[in-house]
Coordinates of N, CA and C in Angstrom, one line a residue:
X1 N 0.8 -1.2 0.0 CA 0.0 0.0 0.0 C 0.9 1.2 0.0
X2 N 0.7 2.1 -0.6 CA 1.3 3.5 -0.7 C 0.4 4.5 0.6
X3 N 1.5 5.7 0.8 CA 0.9 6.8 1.3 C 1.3 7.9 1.3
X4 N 0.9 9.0 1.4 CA 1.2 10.4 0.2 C 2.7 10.9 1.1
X5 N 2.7 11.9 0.5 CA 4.1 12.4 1.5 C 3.5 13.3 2.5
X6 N 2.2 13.3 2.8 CA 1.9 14.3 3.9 C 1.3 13.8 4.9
X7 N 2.3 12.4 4.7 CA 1.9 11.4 6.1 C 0.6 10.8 6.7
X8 N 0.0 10.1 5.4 CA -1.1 10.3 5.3 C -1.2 8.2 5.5
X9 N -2.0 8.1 6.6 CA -1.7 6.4 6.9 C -1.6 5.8 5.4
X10 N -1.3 4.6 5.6 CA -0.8 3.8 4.4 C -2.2 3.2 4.2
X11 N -3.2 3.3 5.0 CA -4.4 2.5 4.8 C -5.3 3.0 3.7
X12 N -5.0 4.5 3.8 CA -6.2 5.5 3.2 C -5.9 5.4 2.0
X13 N -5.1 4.7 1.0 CA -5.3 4.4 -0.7 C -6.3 4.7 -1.1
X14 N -6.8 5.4 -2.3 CA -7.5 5.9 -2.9 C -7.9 4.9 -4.3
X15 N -9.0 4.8 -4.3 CA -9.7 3.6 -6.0 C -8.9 4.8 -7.1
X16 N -9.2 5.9 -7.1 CA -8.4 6.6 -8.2 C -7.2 7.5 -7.7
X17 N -6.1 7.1 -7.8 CA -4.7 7.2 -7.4 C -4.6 9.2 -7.8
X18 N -4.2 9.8 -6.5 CA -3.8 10.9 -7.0 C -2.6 11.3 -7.3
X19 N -1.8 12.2 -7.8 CA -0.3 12.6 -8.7 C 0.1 12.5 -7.3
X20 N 1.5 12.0 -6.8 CA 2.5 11.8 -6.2 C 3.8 13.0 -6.2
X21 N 3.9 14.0 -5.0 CA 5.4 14.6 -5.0 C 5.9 13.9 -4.2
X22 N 7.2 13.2 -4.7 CA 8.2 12.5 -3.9 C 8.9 13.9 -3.6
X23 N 8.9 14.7 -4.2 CA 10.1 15.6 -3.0 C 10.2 16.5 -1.7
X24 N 10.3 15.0 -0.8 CA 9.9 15.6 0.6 C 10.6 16.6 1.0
X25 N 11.9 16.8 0.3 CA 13.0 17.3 0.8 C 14.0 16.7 1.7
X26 N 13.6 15.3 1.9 CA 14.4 14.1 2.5 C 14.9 13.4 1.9
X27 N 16.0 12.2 2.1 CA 16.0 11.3 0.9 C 15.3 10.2 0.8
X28 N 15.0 9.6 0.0 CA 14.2 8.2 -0.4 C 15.0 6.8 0.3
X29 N 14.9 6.5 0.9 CA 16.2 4.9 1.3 C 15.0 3.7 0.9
X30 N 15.8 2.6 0.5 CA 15.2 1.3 -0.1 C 14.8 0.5 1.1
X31 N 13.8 -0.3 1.6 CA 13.9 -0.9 2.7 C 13.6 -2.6 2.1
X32 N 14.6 -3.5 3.0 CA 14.2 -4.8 2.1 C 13.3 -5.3 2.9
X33 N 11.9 -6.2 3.2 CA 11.0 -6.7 4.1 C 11.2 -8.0 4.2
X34 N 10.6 -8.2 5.1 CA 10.8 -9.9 5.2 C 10.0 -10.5 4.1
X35 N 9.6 -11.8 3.8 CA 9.1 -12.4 2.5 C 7.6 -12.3 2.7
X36 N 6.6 -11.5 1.9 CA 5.5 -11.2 2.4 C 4.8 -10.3 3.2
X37 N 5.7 -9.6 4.0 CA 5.3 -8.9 4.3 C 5.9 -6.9 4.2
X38 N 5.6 -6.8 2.8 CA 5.9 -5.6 2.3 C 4.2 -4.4 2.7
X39 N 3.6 -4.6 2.9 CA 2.3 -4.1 3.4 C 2.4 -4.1 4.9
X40 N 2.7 -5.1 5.6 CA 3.3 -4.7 6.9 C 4.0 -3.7 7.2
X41 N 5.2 -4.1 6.8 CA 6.3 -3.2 6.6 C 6.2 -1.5 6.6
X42 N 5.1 -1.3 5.6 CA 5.3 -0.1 4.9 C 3.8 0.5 6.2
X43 N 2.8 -0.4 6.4 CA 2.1 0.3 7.0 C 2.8 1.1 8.9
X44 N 3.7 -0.1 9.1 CA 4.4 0.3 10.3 C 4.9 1.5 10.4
X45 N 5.7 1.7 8.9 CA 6.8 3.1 8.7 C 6.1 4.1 8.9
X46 N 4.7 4.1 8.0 CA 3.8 4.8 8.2 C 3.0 5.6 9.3
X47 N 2.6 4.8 9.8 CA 2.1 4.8 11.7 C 3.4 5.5 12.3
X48 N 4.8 5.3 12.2 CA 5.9 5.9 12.8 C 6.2 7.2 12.4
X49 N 5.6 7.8 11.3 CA 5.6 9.1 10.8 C 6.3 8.7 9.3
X50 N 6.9 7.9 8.9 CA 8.0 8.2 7.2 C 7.1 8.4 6.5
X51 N 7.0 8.9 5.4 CA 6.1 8.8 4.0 C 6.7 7.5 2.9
X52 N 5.8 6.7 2.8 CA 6.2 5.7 2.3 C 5.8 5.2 1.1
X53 N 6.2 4.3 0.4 CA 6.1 4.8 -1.6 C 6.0 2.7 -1.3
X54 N 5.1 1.6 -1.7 CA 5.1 0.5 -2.0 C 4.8 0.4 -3.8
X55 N 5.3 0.0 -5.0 CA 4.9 0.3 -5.8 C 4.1 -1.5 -5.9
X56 N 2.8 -1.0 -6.8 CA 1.9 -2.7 -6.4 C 1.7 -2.9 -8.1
X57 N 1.7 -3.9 -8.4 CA 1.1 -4.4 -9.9 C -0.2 -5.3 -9.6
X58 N -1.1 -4.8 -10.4 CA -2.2 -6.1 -10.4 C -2.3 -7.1 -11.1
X59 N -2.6 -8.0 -10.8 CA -3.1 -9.2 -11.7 C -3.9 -10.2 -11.4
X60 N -3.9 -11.4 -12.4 CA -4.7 -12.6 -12.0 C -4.3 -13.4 -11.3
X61 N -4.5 -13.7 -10.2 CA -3.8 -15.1 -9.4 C -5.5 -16.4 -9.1
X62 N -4.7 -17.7 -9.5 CA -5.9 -19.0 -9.4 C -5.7 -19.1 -7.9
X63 N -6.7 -18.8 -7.0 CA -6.7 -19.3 -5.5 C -7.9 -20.0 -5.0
X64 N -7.9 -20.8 -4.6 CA -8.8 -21.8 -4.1 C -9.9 -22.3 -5.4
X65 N -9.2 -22.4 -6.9 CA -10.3 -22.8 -7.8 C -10.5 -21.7 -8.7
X66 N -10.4 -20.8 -8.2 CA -11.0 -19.5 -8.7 C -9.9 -18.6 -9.1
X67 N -10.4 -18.0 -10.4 CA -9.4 -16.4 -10.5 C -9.6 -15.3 -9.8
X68 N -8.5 -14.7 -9.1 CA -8.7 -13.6 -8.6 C -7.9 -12.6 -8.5
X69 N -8.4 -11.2 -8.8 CA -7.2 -10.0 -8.7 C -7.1 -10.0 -8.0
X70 N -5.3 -9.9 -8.0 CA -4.8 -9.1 -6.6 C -4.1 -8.4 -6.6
X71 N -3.2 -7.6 -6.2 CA -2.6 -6.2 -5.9 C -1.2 -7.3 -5.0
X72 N 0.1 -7.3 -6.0 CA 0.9 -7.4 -5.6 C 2.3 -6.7 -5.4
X73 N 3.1 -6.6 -4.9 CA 4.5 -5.6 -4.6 C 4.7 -6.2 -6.0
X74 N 5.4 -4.7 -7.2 CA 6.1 -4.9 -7.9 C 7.7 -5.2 -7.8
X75 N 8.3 -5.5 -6.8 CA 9.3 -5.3 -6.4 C 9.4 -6.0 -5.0
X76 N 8.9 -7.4 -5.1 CA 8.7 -8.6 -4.7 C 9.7 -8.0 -3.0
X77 N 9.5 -7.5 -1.5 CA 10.3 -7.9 -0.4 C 11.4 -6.4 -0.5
X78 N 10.7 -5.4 -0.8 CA 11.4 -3.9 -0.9 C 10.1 -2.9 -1.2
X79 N 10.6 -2.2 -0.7 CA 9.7 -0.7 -0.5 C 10.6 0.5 -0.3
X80 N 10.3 1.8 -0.6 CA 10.8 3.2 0.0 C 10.0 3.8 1.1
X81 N 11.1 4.4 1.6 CA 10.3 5.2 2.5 C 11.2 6.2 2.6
X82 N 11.0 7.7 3.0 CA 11.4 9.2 3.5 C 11.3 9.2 4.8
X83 N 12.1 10.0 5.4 CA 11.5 10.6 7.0 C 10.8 11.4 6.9
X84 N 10.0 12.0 7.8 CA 9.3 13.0 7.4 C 10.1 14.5 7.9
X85 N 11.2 14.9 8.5 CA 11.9 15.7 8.5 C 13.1 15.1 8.8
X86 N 14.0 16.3 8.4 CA 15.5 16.1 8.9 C 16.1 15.5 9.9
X87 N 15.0 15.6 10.6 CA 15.9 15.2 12.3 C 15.2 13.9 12.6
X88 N 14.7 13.0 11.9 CA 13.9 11.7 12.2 C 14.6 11.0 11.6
X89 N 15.4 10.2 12.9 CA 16.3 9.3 12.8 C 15.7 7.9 11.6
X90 N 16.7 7.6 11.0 CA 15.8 6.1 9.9 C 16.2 4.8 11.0
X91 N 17.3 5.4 12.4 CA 17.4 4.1 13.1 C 16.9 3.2 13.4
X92 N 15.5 3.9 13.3 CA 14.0 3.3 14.3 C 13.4 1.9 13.1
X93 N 13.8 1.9 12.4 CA 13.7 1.3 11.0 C 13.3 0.1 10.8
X94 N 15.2 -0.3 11.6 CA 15.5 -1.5 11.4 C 14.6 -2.2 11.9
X95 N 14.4 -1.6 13.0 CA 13.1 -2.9 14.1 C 11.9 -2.6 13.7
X96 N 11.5 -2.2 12.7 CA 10.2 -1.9 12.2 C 9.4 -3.7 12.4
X97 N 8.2 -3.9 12.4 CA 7.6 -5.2 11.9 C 7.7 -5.1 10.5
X98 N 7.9 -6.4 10.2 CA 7.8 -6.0 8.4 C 9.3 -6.3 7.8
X99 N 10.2 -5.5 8.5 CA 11.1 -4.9 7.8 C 12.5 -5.7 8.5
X100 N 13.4 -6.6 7.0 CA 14.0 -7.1 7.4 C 15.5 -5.8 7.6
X101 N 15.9 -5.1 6.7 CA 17.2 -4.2 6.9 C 16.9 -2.9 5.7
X102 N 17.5 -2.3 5.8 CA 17.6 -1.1 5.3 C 19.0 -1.2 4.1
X103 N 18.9 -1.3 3.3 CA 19.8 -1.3 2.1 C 21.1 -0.7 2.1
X104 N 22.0 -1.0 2.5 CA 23.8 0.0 2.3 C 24.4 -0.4 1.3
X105 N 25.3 0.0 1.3 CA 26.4 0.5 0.5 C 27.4 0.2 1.3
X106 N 28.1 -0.3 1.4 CA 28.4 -0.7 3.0 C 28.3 0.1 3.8
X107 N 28.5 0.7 4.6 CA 27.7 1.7 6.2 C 27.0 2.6 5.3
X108 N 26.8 2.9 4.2 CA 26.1 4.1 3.5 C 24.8 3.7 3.4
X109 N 23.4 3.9 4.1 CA 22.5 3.9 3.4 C 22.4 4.4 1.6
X110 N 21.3 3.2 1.0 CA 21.3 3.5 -0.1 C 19.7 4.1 -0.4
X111 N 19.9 5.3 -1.0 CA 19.0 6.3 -1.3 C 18.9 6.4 -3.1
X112 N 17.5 6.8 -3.6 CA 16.8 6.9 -4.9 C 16.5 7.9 -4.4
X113 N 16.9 8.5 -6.2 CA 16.6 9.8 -6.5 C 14.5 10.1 -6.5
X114 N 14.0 11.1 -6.0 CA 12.4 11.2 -6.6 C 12.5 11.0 -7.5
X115 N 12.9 11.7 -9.0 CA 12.4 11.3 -9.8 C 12.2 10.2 -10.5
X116 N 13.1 9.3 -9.9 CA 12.9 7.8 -10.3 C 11.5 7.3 -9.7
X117 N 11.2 7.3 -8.3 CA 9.7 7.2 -7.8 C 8.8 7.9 -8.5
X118 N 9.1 9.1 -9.0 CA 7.8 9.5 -9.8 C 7.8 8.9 -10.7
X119 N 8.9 8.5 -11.7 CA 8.9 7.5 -12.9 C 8.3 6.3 -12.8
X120 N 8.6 5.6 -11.8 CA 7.7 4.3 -11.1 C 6.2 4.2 -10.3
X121 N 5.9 5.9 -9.9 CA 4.5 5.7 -9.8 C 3.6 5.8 -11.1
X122 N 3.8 7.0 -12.0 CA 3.3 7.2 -13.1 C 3.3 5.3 -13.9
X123 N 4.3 5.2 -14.4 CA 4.1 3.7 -14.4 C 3.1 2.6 -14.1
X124 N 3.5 2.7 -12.7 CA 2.3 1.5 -11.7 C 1.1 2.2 -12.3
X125 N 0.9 3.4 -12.5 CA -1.0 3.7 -12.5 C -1.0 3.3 -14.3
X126 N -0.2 3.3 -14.8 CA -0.5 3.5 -16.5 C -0.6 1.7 -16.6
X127 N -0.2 0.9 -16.1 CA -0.1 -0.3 -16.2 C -1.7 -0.8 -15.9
X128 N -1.9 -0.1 -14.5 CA -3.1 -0.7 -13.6 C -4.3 -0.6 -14.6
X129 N -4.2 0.7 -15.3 CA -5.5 1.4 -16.5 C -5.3 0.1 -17.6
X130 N -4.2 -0.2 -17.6 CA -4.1 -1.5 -19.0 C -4.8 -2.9 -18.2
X131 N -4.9 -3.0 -17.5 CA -5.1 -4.2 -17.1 C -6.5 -4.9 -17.1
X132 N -6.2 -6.1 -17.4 CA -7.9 -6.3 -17.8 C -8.9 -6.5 -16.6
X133 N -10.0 -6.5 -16.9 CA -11.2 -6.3 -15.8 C -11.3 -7.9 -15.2
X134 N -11.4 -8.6 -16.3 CA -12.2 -10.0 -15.9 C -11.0 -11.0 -16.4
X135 N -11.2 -11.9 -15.3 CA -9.9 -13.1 -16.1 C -10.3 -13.7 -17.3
X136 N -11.1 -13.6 -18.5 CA -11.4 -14.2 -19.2 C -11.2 -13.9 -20.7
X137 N -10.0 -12.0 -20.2 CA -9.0 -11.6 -21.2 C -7.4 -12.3 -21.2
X138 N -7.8 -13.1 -19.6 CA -6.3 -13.7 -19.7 C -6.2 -15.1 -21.0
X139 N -7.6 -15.0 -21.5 CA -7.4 -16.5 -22.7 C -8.0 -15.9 -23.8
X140 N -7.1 -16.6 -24.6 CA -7.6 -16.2 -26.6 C -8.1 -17.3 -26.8
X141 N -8.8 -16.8 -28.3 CA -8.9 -18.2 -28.9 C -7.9 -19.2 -29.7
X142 N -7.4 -20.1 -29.4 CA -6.1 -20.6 -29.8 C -4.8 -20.7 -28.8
X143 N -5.6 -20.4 -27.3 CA -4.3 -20.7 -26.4 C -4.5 -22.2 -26.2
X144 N -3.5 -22.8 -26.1 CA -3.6 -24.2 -25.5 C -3.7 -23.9 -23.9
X145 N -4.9 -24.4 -23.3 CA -5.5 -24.7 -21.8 C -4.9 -26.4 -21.0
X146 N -4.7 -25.8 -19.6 CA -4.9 -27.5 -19.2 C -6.5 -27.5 -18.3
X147 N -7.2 -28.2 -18.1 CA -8.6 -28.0 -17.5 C -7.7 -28.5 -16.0
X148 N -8.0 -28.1 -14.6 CA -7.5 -27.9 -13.6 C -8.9 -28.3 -12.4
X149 N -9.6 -29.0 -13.1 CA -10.8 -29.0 -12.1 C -12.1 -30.0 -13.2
X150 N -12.5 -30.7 -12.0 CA -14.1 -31.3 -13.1 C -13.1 -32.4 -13.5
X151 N -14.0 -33.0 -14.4 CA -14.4 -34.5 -14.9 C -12.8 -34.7 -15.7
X152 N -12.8 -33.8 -16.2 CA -12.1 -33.7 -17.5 C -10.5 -32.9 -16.8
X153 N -10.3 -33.0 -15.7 CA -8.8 -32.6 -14.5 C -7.9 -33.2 -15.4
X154 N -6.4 -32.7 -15.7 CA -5.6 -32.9 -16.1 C -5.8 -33.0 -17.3
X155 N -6.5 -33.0 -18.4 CA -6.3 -32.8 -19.8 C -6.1 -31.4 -20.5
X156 N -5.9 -31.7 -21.4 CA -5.2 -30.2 -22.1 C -6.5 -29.8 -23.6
X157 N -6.0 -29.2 -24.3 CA -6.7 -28.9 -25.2 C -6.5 -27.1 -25.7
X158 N -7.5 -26.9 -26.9 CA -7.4 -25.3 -27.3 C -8.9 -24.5 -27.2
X159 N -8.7 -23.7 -26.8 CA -10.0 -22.8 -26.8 C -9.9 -22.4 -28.1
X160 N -11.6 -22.7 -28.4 CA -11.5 -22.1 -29.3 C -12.9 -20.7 -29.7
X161 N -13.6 -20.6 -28.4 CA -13.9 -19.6 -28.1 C -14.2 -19.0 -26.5
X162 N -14.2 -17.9 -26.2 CA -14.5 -17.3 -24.6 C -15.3 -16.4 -24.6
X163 N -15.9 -16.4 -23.3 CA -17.1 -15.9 -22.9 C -16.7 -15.3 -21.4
X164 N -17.7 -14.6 -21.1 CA -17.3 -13.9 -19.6 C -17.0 -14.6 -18.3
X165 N -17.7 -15.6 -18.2 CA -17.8 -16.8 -17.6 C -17.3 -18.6 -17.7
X166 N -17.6 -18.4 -19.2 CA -16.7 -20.1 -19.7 C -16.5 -19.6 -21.0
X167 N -15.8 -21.1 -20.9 CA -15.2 -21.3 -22.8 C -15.4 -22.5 -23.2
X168 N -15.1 -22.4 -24.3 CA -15.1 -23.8 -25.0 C -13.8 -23.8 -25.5
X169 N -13.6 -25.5 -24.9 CA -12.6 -26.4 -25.4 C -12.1 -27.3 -26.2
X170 N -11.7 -27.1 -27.1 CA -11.9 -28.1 -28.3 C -10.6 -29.5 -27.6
X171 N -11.0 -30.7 -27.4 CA -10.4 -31.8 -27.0 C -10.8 -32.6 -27.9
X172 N -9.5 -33.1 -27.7 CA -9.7 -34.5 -28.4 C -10.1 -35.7 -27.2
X173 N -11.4 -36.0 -27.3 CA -12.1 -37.1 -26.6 C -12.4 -38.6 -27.8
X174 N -12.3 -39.9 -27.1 CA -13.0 -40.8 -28.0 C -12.1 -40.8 -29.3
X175 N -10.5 -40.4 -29.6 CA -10.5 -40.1 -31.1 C -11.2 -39.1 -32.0
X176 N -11.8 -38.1 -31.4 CA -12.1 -36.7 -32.3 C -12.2 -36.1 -31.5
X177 N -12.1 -34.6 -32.3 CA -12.4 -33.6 -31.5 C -13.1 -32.7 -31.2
X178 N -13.9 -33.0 -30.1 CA -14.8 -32.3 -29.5 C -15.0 -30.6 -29.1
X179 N -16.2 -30.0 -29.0 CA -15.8 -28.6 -28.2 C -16.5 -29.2 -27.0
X180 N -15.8 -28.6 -25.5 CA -16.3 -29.0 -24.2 C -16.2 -27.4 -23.8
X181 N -17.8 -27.2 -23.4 CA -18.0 -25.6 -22.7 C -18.0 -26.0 -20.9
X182 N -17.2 -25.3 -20.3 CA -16.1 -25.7 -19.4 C -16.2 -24.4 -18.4
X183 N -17.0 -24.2 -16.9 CA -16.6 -22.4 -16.9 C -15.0 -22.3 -16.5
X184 N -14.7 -21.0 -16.7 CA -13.7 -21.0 -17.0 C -13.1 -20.6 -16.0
X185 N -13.2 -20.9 -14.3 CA -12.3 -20.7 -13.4 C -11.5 -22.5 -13.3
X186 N -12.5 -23.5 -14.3 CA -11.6 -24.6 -14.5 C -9.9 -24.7 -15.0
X187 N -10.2 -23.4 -15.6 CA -9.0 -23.9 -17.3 C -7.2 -22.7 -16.3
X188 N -6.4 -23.4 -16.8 CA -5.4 -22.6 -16.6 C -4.5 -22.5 -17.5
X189 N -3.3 -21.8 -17.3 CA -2.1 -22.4 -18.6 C -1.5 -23.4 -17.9
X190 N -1.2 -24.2 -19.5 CA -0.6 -25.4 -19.1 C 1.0 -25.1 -18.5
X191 N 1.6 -25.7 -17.5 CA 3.0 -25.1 -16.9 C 4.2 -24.9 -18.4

């Protein structure tokens, strides 16, 4: 989760993202998180006063059967954060929850220029606007599928058309080939 530079909790994300000034007048330092917990992390920094920058990508993830978006760290176990003034120590950091160390140089903390975060937020929102609504842009007609669920587990085959909800599968059943309409939280790519 992101949060503005005017210290604004990390919870209060906005459905439509507003323009970002990274120049707090502080520097930016890289923080690495422990595995997973980059939303932790960043909400802590936050609550402790830093202004803190998570950049997230969306996508489709198969969880329990089903497709579902989700809002992932693009930058898988790292986040930025600022102080919020000069005199606020980044000591307090290290022991954050969340947060496994703070990135050096050897004893140098390592600091990003703003404009690179502004480069990287404009980005994350231009991507998020590309991205499709429903999992059922994640298949064409002509991808080869494996079905992952139902009667027909573990066989493969090609779509040869999709719908909002299912598709059809053209398999070879019996020696020909069949279309099988299949909904489509069955079907995945084949590994």
């Amino acid at each position: 989760m992101t949060s503005s530079p005017t210290a604004t909790p990390a919870r209060a994300r906005d459905a439509h993202p507003q323009p970002r000034d990274f120049n707090t007048g502080t520097p930016w330092y890289v923080v690495q998180t422990k595995p997973r917990q980059e939303h932790l992390a960043v909400n802590h920094l936050a609550e402790q006063g830093y202004h803190t920058y998570l950049p997230l990508l969306a996508c489709w993830k198969r969880r329990q059967r089903r497709w579902t978006r989700v809002q992932e760290a693009y930058f898988p176990r790292y986040a930025f954060f600022s102080p919020a003034h000069h005199q606020q120590s980044i000591a307090p950091v290290r022991s954050t929850s969340g947060v496994s160390r703070v990135i050096c140089f050897g004893h140098t903390p390592a600091t990003i220029a703003p404009h690179i975060l502004q480069e990287l937020h404009t980005l994350e929102h231009s991507l998020q606007r590309q991205h499709p609504d429903t999992p059922a842009t994640l298949f064409k007609s002509g991808d080869t599928v494996l079905l992952a669920d139902g009667p027909l587990s573990g066989q493969t085959g090609i779509i040869s058309s999709c719908a909002k909800d299912r598709v059809t599968v053209m398999m070879s059943l019996l020696g020909q080939n069949n279309p099988v309409t299949v909904p489509l939280h069955t079907v995945t790519h084949p590994p």
